[in-house]
Tab-separated table of C-alpha atoms in Angstrom:
chain	number	residue	atom	x	y	z
A	1	MET	CA	-0.016	0.005	0.005
A	2	ASN	CA	1.343	3.319	-1.019
A	3	HIS	CA	0.951	6.096	1.433
A	4	HIS	CA	0.963	9.510	-0.136
A	5	HIS	CA	1.825	12.330	2.145
A	6	HIS	CA	0.122	15.456	0.950
A	7	GLN	CA	1.670	18.702	2.113
A	8	HIS	CA	-0.882	21.381	2.537
A	9	PRO	CA	0.383	24.875	1.964
A	10	SER	CA	0.554	26.948	5.121
A	11	PRO	CA	-2.228	29.486	5.269
A	12	ASN	CA	-1.118	33.034	4.620
A	13	LEU	CA	-1.629	35.525	7.416
A	14	PRO	CA	-3.466	38.699	6.491
A	15	ASN	CA	-1.157	41.663	5.991
A	16	GLU	CA	-2.855	43.478	8.879
A	17	ILE	CA	-1.772	40.732	11.330
A	18	ILE	CA	1.764	40.576	9.940
A	19	LEU	CA	2.055	44.334	10.204
A	20	ARG	CA	0.887	44.226	13.833
A	21	ILE	CA	3.528	41.546	14.603
A	22	LEU	CA	6.232	43.655	12.962
A	23	GLN	CA	5.162	46.723	14.904
A	24	ASN	CA	5.862	44.837	18.172
A	25	LEU	CA	9.417	43.937	17.131
A	26	SER	CA	11.792	46.398	18.766
A	27	ASP	CA	15.180	45.033	17.663
A	28	ARG	CA	16.656	46.087	14.349
A	29	PRO	CA	18.354	42.757	13.522
A	30	THR	CA	14.978	40.990	13.468
A	31	LEU	CA	13.432	43.674	11.275
A	32	SER	CA	16.450	43.495	9.011
A	33	ALA	CA	16.079	39.720	8.696
A	34	CYS	CA	12.395	40.102	7.821
A	35	CYS	CA	13.313	42.481	4.998
A	36	GLN	CA	15.343	39.679	3.362
A	37	VAL	CA	12.517	37.049	3.393
A	38	SER	CA	10.326	38.406	0.572
A	39	HIS	CA	9.363	41.531	-1.309
A	40	SER	CA	6.091	41.809	0.540
A	41	LEU	CA	7.757	41.567	3.946
A	42	TYR	CA	10.375	44.066	2.810
A	43	ASP	CA	7.639	46.541	1.867
A	44	MET	CA	6.070	46.164	5.344
A	45	ALA	CA	9.220	45.963	7.528
A	46	SER	CA	11.576	48.427	5.869
A	47	PRO	CA	9.671	51.603	6.873
A	48	MET	CA	9.934	50.508	10.513
A	49	LEU	CA	13.625	49.676	10.080
A	50	TRP	CA	14.327	53.050	8.558
A	51	ARG	CA	12.152	55.031	10.960
A	52	ASN	CA	15.085	55.397	13.285
A	53	LEU	CA	18.304	55.848	11.277
A	54	ARG	CA	21.575	55.873	13.208
A	55	LEU	CA	24.989	56.523	11.712
A	56	THR	CA	28.297	55.996	13.494
A	57	PRO	CA	31.909	55.455	12.344
A	58	TRP	CA	32.796	53.576	15.539
A	59	SER	CA	33.018	49.845	16.112
A	60	GLY	CA	31.063	48.249	18.944
A	61	GLN	CA	28.352	49.784	21.054
A	62	GLY	CA	30.443	51.175	23.929
A	63	ASN	CA	30.196	54.813	24.950
A	64	SER	CA	33.772	55.181	26.214
A	65	HIS	CA	35.599	57.674	24.028
A	66	GLU	CA	38.930	56.387	25.283
A	67	THR	CA	38.531	52.868	23.871
A	68	ARG	CA	36.635	53.532	20.606
A	69	GLU	CA	38.067	52.516	17.279
A	70	LEU	CA	36.973	53.432	13.769
A	71	SER	CA	35.140	50.569	12.085
A	72	GLU	CA	36.305	49.427	8.659
A	73	TYR	CA	32.816	48.065	8.074
A	74	ARG	CA	31.260	51.483	8.690
A	75	GLU	CA	33.797	53.628	6.864
A	76	HIS	CA	31.406	54.212	3.940
A	77	HIS	CA	28.312	54.962	6.025
A	78	GLY	CA	29.044	58.669	6.079
A	79	LYS	CA	28.792	58.910	2.279
A	80	LEU	CA	24.994	58.850	2.271
A	81	ASN	CA	23.363	61.368	0.013
A	82	ASN	CA	20.175	61.795	-2.013
A	83	ARG	CA	21.607	59.802	-4.922
A	84	THR	CA	22.519	56.820	-2.800
A	85	LYS	CA	20.176	54.079	-4.127
A	86	ILE	CA	18.805	52.967	-0.780
A	87	ILE	CA	18.415	56.528	0.525
A	88	SER	CA	16.536	57.713	-2.540
A	89	ARG	CA	13.881	55.109	-1.814
A	90	MET	CA	13.740	55.196	1.978
A	91	ARG	CA	14.594	58.795	3.002
A	92	LYS	CA	10.885	59.635	3.357
A	93	GLU	CA	10.558	56.956	6.083
A	94	VAL	CA	13.150	58.403	8.456
A	95	LYS	CA	11.550	60.101	11.482
A	96	MET	CA	14.547	60.109	13.839
A	97	PHE	CA	18.158	60.499	12.666
A	98	SER	CA	20.935	59.809	15.185
A	99	LEU	CA	24.486	60.855	14.334
A	100	GLU	CA	27.562	60.191	16.432
A	101	ASP	CA	30.677	62.312	16.491
A	102	HIS	CA	33.014	61.482	13.634
A	103	PRO	CA	36.082	62.668	11.691
A	104	ALA	CA	35.191	65.310	9.091
A	105	ALA	CA	36.465	63.107	6.263
A	106	TRP	CA	34.022	60.326	7.211
A	107	CYS	CA	30.984	62.419	6.287
A	108	GLN	CA	32.839	63.761	3.216
A	109	VAL	CA	32.540	67.320	4.518
A	110	HIS	CA	34.165	68.724	1.395
A	111	LYS	CA	31.490	67.425	-1.018
A	112	PRO	CA	28.419	69.439	-2.033
A	113	THR	CA	26.043	66.443	-2.131
A	114	ARG	CA	23.123	66.613	0.266
A	115	LEU	CA	21.194	64.317	2.578
A	116	ASP	CA	17.489	65.284	2.661
A	117	LEU	CA	15.250	63.484	5.148
A	118	VAL	CA	12.023	65.192	4.230
A	119	ASN	CA	9.855	63.784	7.043
A	120	LEU	CA	12.452	64.016	9.806
A	121	GLU	CA	10.998	64.890	13.212
A	122	THR	CA	13.897	64.402	15.621
A	123	LEU	CA	17.664	64.872	15.201
A	124	ARG	CA	19.801	63.204	17.876
A	125	LEU	CA	23.462	64.243	18.039
A	126	TYR	CA	26.119	62.507	20.135
A	127	MET	CA	28.838	65.051	20.787
A	128	GLY	CA	32.519	64.173	21.147
A	129	ASP	CA	34.990	65.027	23.907
A	130	ASN	CA	35.789	68.278	22.096
A	131	ASN	CA	32.107	69.248	22.418
A	132	GLU	CA	31.764	68.970	18.641
A	133	ILE	CA	30.185	66.563	16.120
A	134	HIS	CA	33.526	66.495	14.270
A	135	THR	CA	36.279	64.876	16.241
A	136	ASP	CA	39.053	66.625	14.354
A	137	THR	CA	38.126	70.270	14.831
A	138	THR	CA	41.557	71.936	14.953
A	139	PRO	CA	42.962	75.364	15.806
A	140	SER	CA	43.596	77.650	12.876
A	141	PRO	CA	47.384	77.965	12.239
A	142	GLY	CA	48.823	80.816	14.293
A	143	LYS	CA	45.415	81.811	15.675
A	144	ASP	CA	43.325	81.146	18.749
A	145	PHE	CA	40.050	80.297	17.009
A	146	PHE	CA	39.083	76.926	15.630
A	147	ILE	CA	38.323	75.822	12.090
A	148	ARG	CA	34.801	74.443	12.134
A	149	ARG	CA	33.549	72.851	8.917
A	150	GLU	CA	29.813	72.270	8.828
A	151	CYS	CA	28.837	68.627	8.777
A	152	ARG	CA	27.557	67.694	5.326
A	153	LEU	CA	25.045	65.189	6.676
A	154	LEU	CA	23.233	67.937	8.650
A	155	LYS	CA	23.127	70.806	6.165
A	156	ASN	CA	19.674	70.166	4.765
A	157	LEU	CA	17.851	68.745	7.766
A	158	ARG	CA	14.860	70.582	9.307
A	159	PRO	CA	13.815	68.712	12.499
A	160	ARG	CA	11.268	69.885	15.040
A	161	THR	CA	13.263	68.431	17.950
A	162	ILE	CA	17.037	68.373	18.508
A	163	ILE	CA	18.568	66.159	21.176
A	164	ILE	CA	22.175	66.770	22.153
A	165	ARG	CA	23.805	63.909	24.002
A	166	ASN	CA	27.023	64.191	26.027
A	167	TYR	CA	26.311	67.896	26.268
A	168	ASP	CA	28.903	70.174	27.845
A	169	PRO	CA	27.293	73.602	28.337
A	170	SER	CA	30.550	75.340	29.272
A	171	GLY	CA	31.972	74.937	25.776
A	172	PHE	CA	29.105	74.462	23.349
A	173	ASN	CA	28.450	77.487	21.112
A	174	ILE	CA	25.438	77.227	18.825
A	175	GLN	CA	26.771	79.950	16.469
A	176	THR	CA	30.206	78.503	15.865
A	177	SER	CA	29.499	74.788	16.079
A	178	ALA	CA	29.968	72.368	13.165
A	179	ILE	CA	26.205	71.986	13.318
A	180	PRO	CA	24.936	74.150	10.443
A	181	PRO	CA	22.270	76.847	11.015
A	182	LYS	CA	19.548	75.208	8.950
A	183	PRO	CA	18.686	72.366	11.368
A	184	TRP	CA	17.807	74.976	14.039
A	185	GLU	CA	15.368	76.943	11.889
A	186	GLU	CA	12.189	75.006	12.683
A	187	VAL	CA	13.217	73.541	16.040
A	188	GLU	CA	10.544	73.855	18.687
A	189	THR	CA	12.114	71.612	21.330
A	190	VAL	CA	15.737	71.265	22.465
A	191	VAL	CA	16.717	68.360	24.746
A	192	LEU	CA	20.100	68.641	26.447
A	193	VAL	CA	21.317	65.385	28.012
A	194	CYS	CA	24.021	66.383	30.438
A	195	PRO	CA	26.458	63.807	31.927
A	196	ILE	CA	26.832	64.071	35.655
A	197	ASP	CA	30.360	65.544	35.404
A	198	GLN	CA	29.315	68.282	32.963
A	199	CYS	CA	27.017	70.239	35.214
A	200	PHE	CA	28.733	73.613	34.927
A	201	PHE	CA	25.784	75.222	33.163
A	202	LEU	CA	25.772	78.161	35.579
A	203	GLU	CA	29.135	79.179	34.115
A	204	ALA	CA	28.096	78.739	30.494
A	205	ARG	CA	29.503	82.068	29.400
A	206	HIS	CA	29.105	81.356	25.687
A	207	MET	CA	25.572	80.032	25.928
A	208	ASN	CA	22.985	81.764	23.786
A	209	TRP	CA	19.626	80.023	23.524
A	210	SER	CA	17.673	83.201	22.831
A	211	ARG	CA	15.477	83.111	19.805
A	212	THR	CA	17.918	84.550	17.327
A	213	GLU	CA	17.766	83.721	13.605
A	214	TYR	CA	18.853	80.195	14.693
A	215	LEU	CA	15.933	79.487	17.027
A	216	LYS	CA	12.931	81.471	15.834
A	217	ASN	CA	10.444	78.756	16.820
A	218	LEU	CA	11.851	77.577	20.136
A	219	ARG	CA	9.109	76.607	22.639
A	220	LYS	CA	10.639	74.132	25.083
A	221	VAL	CA	14.060	73.305	26.504
A	222	TYR	CA	14.741	70.210	28.575
A	223	TRP	CA	17.764	69.663	30.792
A	224	VAL	CA	18.009	65.890	31.363
A	225	PHE	CA	20.648	64.942	33.907
A	226	ASP	CA	22.209	61.578	33.068
A	227	PRO	CA	22.888	59.640	36.349
A	228	THR	CA	25.405	57.264	34.763
A	229	PRO	CA	28.384	57.216	37.168
A	230	VAL	CA	31.589	58.962	36.158
A	231	LEU	CA	34.852	57.129	36.822
A	232	PRO	CA	36.775	58.657	39.763
A	233	SER	CA	39.829	58.809	37.550
A	234	SER	CA	38.176	61.376	35.347
A	235	LYS	CA	40.516	64.359	35.161
A	236	ARG	CA	37.555	66.716	34.758
A	237	GLN	CA	35.951	65.391	37.961
A	238	ILE	CA	39.118	65.601	40.051
A	239	ASP	CA	40.439	68.946	38.832
A	240	GLU	CA	37.302	70.967	38.098
A	241	TYR	CA	34.278	69.457	39.783
A	242	ASN	CA	33.109	71.912	42.449
A	243	PHE	CA	29.467	72.025	41.388
A	244	TYR	CA	27.795	72.132	44.785
A	245	ASN	CA	30.196	74.703	46.261
A	246	TYR	CA	29.469	76.950	43.322
A	247	LEU	CA	25.721	76.295	43.487
A	248	ALA	CA	25.542	77.004	47.217
A	249	GLU	CA	27.523	80.270	46.993
A	250	ILE	CA	25.851	81.824	43.970
A	251	ILE	CA	23.044	83.408	46.020
A	252	GLY	CA	25.545	85.709	47.694
A	253	GLN	CA	27.408	86.547	44.495
A	254	SER	CA	25.112	89.084	42.858
A	255	TYR	CA	28.119	90.778	41.240
A	256	ARG	CA	28.645	87.781	38.978
A	257	PRO	CA	27.534	88.154	35.357
A	258	LEU	CA	23.974	86.919	35.630
A	259	LEU	CA	23.078	84.108	33.308
A	260	ASP	CA	19.366	83.546	32.764
A	261	LEU	CA	18.898	80.061	34.086
A	262	THR	CA	16.080	79.376	31.655
A	263	LEU	CA	18.929	79.017	29.156
A	264	LEU	CA	18.232	82.353	27.513
A	265	GLU	CA	20.628	85.297	27.499
A	266	ALA	CA	19.501	87.781	30.157
A	267	SER	CA	21.044	90.749	28.370
A	268	GLU	CA	18.855	90.195	25.349
A	269	LYS	CA	15.518	90.316	27.121
A	270	PRO	CA	14.638	86.669	26.445
A	271	GLN	CA	11.191	85.583	25.357
A	272	ARG	CA	9.021	84.503	28.264
A	273	ASP	CA	6.992	81.837	26.445
A	274	VAL	CA	9.865	79.295	26.398
A	275	GLU	CA	9.198	76.547	28.886
A	276	VAL	CA	12.206	74.954	30.591
A	277	GLN	CA	12.147	71.614	32.374
A	278	TYR	CA	14.954	70.301	34.606
A	279	ILE	CA	14.700	66.511	34.688
A	280	ASN	CA	16.380	64.416	37.375
A	281	PRO	CA	18.492	67.133	39.112
A	282	GLY	CA	18.438	64.991	42.274
A	283	CYS	CA	21.031	62.655	40.747
A	284	LEU	CA	23.604	65.454	41.054
A	285	PHE	CA	23.851	64.636	44.761
A	286	SER	CA	25.696	61.427	43.848
A	287	ALA	CA	28.361	63.422	42.002
A	288	LEU	CA	29.354	65.525	45.002
A	289	ASP	CA	32.409	64.636	47.015
A	290	PHE	CA	32.001	63.523	50.624
A	291	PHE	CA	32.574	66.956	52.158
A	292	GLN	CA	30.163	68.678	49.782
A	293	LYS	CA	27.524	66.114	50.772
A	294	LYS	CA	28.125	66.744	54.449
A	295	ASP	CA	27.818	70.469	53.844
A	296	PHE	CA	24.495	69.886	52.090
A	297	MET	CA	23.266	67.733	54.995
A	298	GLU	CA	24.050	70.608	57.384
A	299	ARG	CA	21.923	72.936	55.281
A	300	CYS	CA	19.092	70.338	55.414
A	301	LYS	CA	19.461	70.244	59.213
A	302	GLU	CA	19.124	74.047	59.418
A	303	ARG	CA	15.975	74.053	57.296
A	304	ASN	CA	14.477	70.834	58.713
A	305	SER	CA	14.121	69.489	55.135
A	306	LEU	CA	15.201	66.008	56.255
A	307	GLN	CA	14.528	64.038	59.402
A	308	ARG	CA	17.282	64.365	61.991
A	309	GLU	CA	17.665	60.547	62.098
A	310	GLU	CA	18.297	60.465	58.332
A	311	ILE	CA	20.969	63.139	58.707
A	312	ARG	CA	22.540	61.312	61.646
A	313	LEU	CA	22.664	58.011	59.779
A	314	PHE	CA	24.266	59.632	56.753
A	315	ASN	CA	26.907	61.462	58.762
A	316	SER	CA	27.734	58.344	60.768
A	317	SER	CA	28.167	56.231	57.629
A	318	ALA	CA	25.452	53.848	58.845
A	319	LYS	CA	23.364	51.854	56.434
A	320	ILE	CA	20.610	53.889	54.724
A	321	ASP	CA	17.636	52.229	53.106
A	322	ASN	CA	16.481	53.065	49.585
A	323	SER	CA	13.519	55.162	50.723
A	324	ALA	CA	15.708	57.331	52.966
A	325	PHE	CA	18.246	57.805	50.171
A	326	ALA	CA	15.419	58.772	47.804
A	327	ARG	CA	14.340	61.473	50.299
A	328	ILE	CA	17.909	62.830	50.341
A	329	ARG	CA	17.845	63.074	46.554
A	330	ASP	CA	14.451	64.794	46.687
A	331	ALA	CA	15.799	67.247	49.206
A	332	PHE	CA	18.692	68.003	46.895
A	333	GLN	CA	16.298	68.595	44.031
A	334	ASP	CA	14.385	71.031	46.270
A	335	GLU	CA	17.691	72.796	47.034
A	336	PHE	CA	18.497	72.919	43.321
A	337	GLN	CA	15.114	74.401	42.564
A	338	ALA	CA	15.290	76.981	45.360
A	339	ILE	CA	18.693	78.223	44.235
A	340	ILE	CA	17.731	78.517	40.587
A	341	GLU	CA	14.396	80.222	41.340
A	342	GLY	CA	16.154	82.598	43.784
A	343	HIS	CA	18.721	83.502	41.192
A	344	LEU	CA	16.034	84.052	38.570
A	345	GLU	CA	14.071	86.274	40.943
A	346	ARG	CA	17.052	88.527	41.645
A	347	MET	CA	17.660	88.802	37.936
A	348	MET	CA	14.056	89.867	37.320
A	349	VAL	CA	14.199	92.465	40.077
A	350	ARG	CA	17.405	93.842	38.559
A	351	ASP	CA	15.632	94.100	35.184
A	352	GLY	CA	12.731	95.974	36.758
A	353	GLU	CA	10.107	93.419	35.864
A	354	ASN	CA	6.703	93.830	37.504
A	355	GLU	CA	4.980	91.118	39.589
A	356	GLU	CA	2.898	89.834	36.700
A	357	GLU	CA	5.981	89.413	34.503
A	358	GLN	CA	7.854	87.710	37.320
A	359	ASN	CA	5.033	85.211	37.930
A	360	LYS	CA	4.849	84.420	34.219
A	361	ARG	CA	8.574	83.819	34.118
A	362	LYS	CA	8.586	81.610	37.231
A	363	GLY	CA	5.742	79.620	35.727
A	364	SER	CA	7.912	78.680	32.756
A	365	LEU	CA	10.187	76.539	34.946
A	366	ARG	CA	9.509	72.900	35.796
A	367	PHE	CA	11.477	70.570	38.022
A	368	LYS	CA	10.817	66.818	37.844
A	369	SER	CA	12.459	63.676	39.228
A	370	LEU	CA	13.274	60.876	36.845
A	371	GLU	CA	10.361	58.802	38.212
A	372	GLU	CA	7.916	61.675	37.738
A	373	TRP	CA	8.908	62.218	34.171
A	374	ILE	CA	8.724	58.519	33.328
A	375	GLU	CA	5.248	58.225	34.863
A	376	GLU	CA	3.736	61.517	33.657
A	377	ASP	CA	5.295	62.143	30.233
A	378	GLU	CA	5.812	58.769	28.536
A	379	GLN	CA	4.847	60.205	25.160
A	380	GLU	CA	7.882	62.512	25.380
A	381	TRP	CA	10.673	60.316	26.679
A	382	SER	CA	9.578	57.211	24.756
A	383	GLU	CA	10.195	59.081	21.532
A	384	TRP	CA	13.615	60.396	22.566
A	385	PHE	CA	15.200	57.601	24.581
A	386	GLU	CA	15.394	53.852	24.453
A	387	ARG	CA	13.499	51.987	27.170
A	388	ASP	CA	16.662	49.979	28.063
A	389	GLU	CA	18.460	53.225	28.797
A	390	TRP	CA	15.750	54.362	31.164
A	391	LEU	CA	15.896	51.065	33.004
A	392	GLU	CA	19.653	51.508	33.356
A	393	TRP	CA	19.223	55.033	34.664
A	394	LYS	CA	16.683	53.874	37.249
A	395	GLU	CA	19.194	51.292	38.464
A	396	TYR	CA	21.871	53.955	38.884
A	397	MET	CA	19.394	56.118	40.787
A	398	ASN	CA	19.146	53.339	43.397
A	399	VAL	CA	22.908	53.204	43.964
A	400	LYS	CA	23.634	54.806	47.342
A	401	THR	CA	26.811	56.886	47.399
A	402	ARG	CA	28.405	58.815	50.261
């Protein structure tokens, strides 16, 4: 007896179901593999794959600038332009473009070819140690100023949101950066992600976030403080980091050049409809040295902003539970807010602003913990940051340091 085994073709899933499955895939390798299965899957998966375009010249995924190496595999990635075959088809799909710092030759800075991402919403820039997108910005021969060649990949972009990672406010200058003027023209939101050892924003002498020709449409600015620990061997941290001492003394230093702490230049009568949010300032407590922390605890004792038992436990190096440590961070955020608001109030009095103007200006400031922002504003942070990064940040926030 012959047994014939009939193979029945697998039923095809409706495109709507396949599309829903693809939408729940978060990793790029899986989406990339789907694109290679068939033309129909490519048509469905490729827009999701290209929605978030990231270009980097570096090998690996590490963030340490000291150990990075240029990748041979990625040496041609910076050549993208409108005539590149794959870009000509997919450039309309890109909603977020992330670009890491790179040598000027990698993006072919000398060429006139353009990269147009016509539906771009968010531009995310990872700055280098020199506070630039080009790693090889060099001094002009015999002169003090630097040669800054505008990055070719950015010249024609018009995002609504710009995110600057690894942001150092003491050196960044919007008007002389290798970031061309055009990307700023339609920007409504600026997100500044500041590493814990770069918190010298009160001394940002070159800062100018007023709505000049670069920022005509600015509406919101976010300071997001990155709690990722800084290695103790960091030269910047050892030689320069006196953040809390400076913060605590500024109230009595009215003779200092007053910087508008809403990130707008005070001398240019900044617009008052720009909202500024400080996210996670409590993490700055962990960056203080031991004596700065003890000084802060004494201030808490004077104002009764912490329970005496919590202060005693901290000063005695006894074990502190997570909830008590969270209250210490909250108290530091309150201190941070009080100092900034006090500084802003003195500035407004100096400028002769009336009570109504002062209240309007104060109302433009927001201070939120990391937990509050995650819970209240998911639509914002989920568009700008990866969920894995938030989970890592939350872990660091639970690390108790003395």
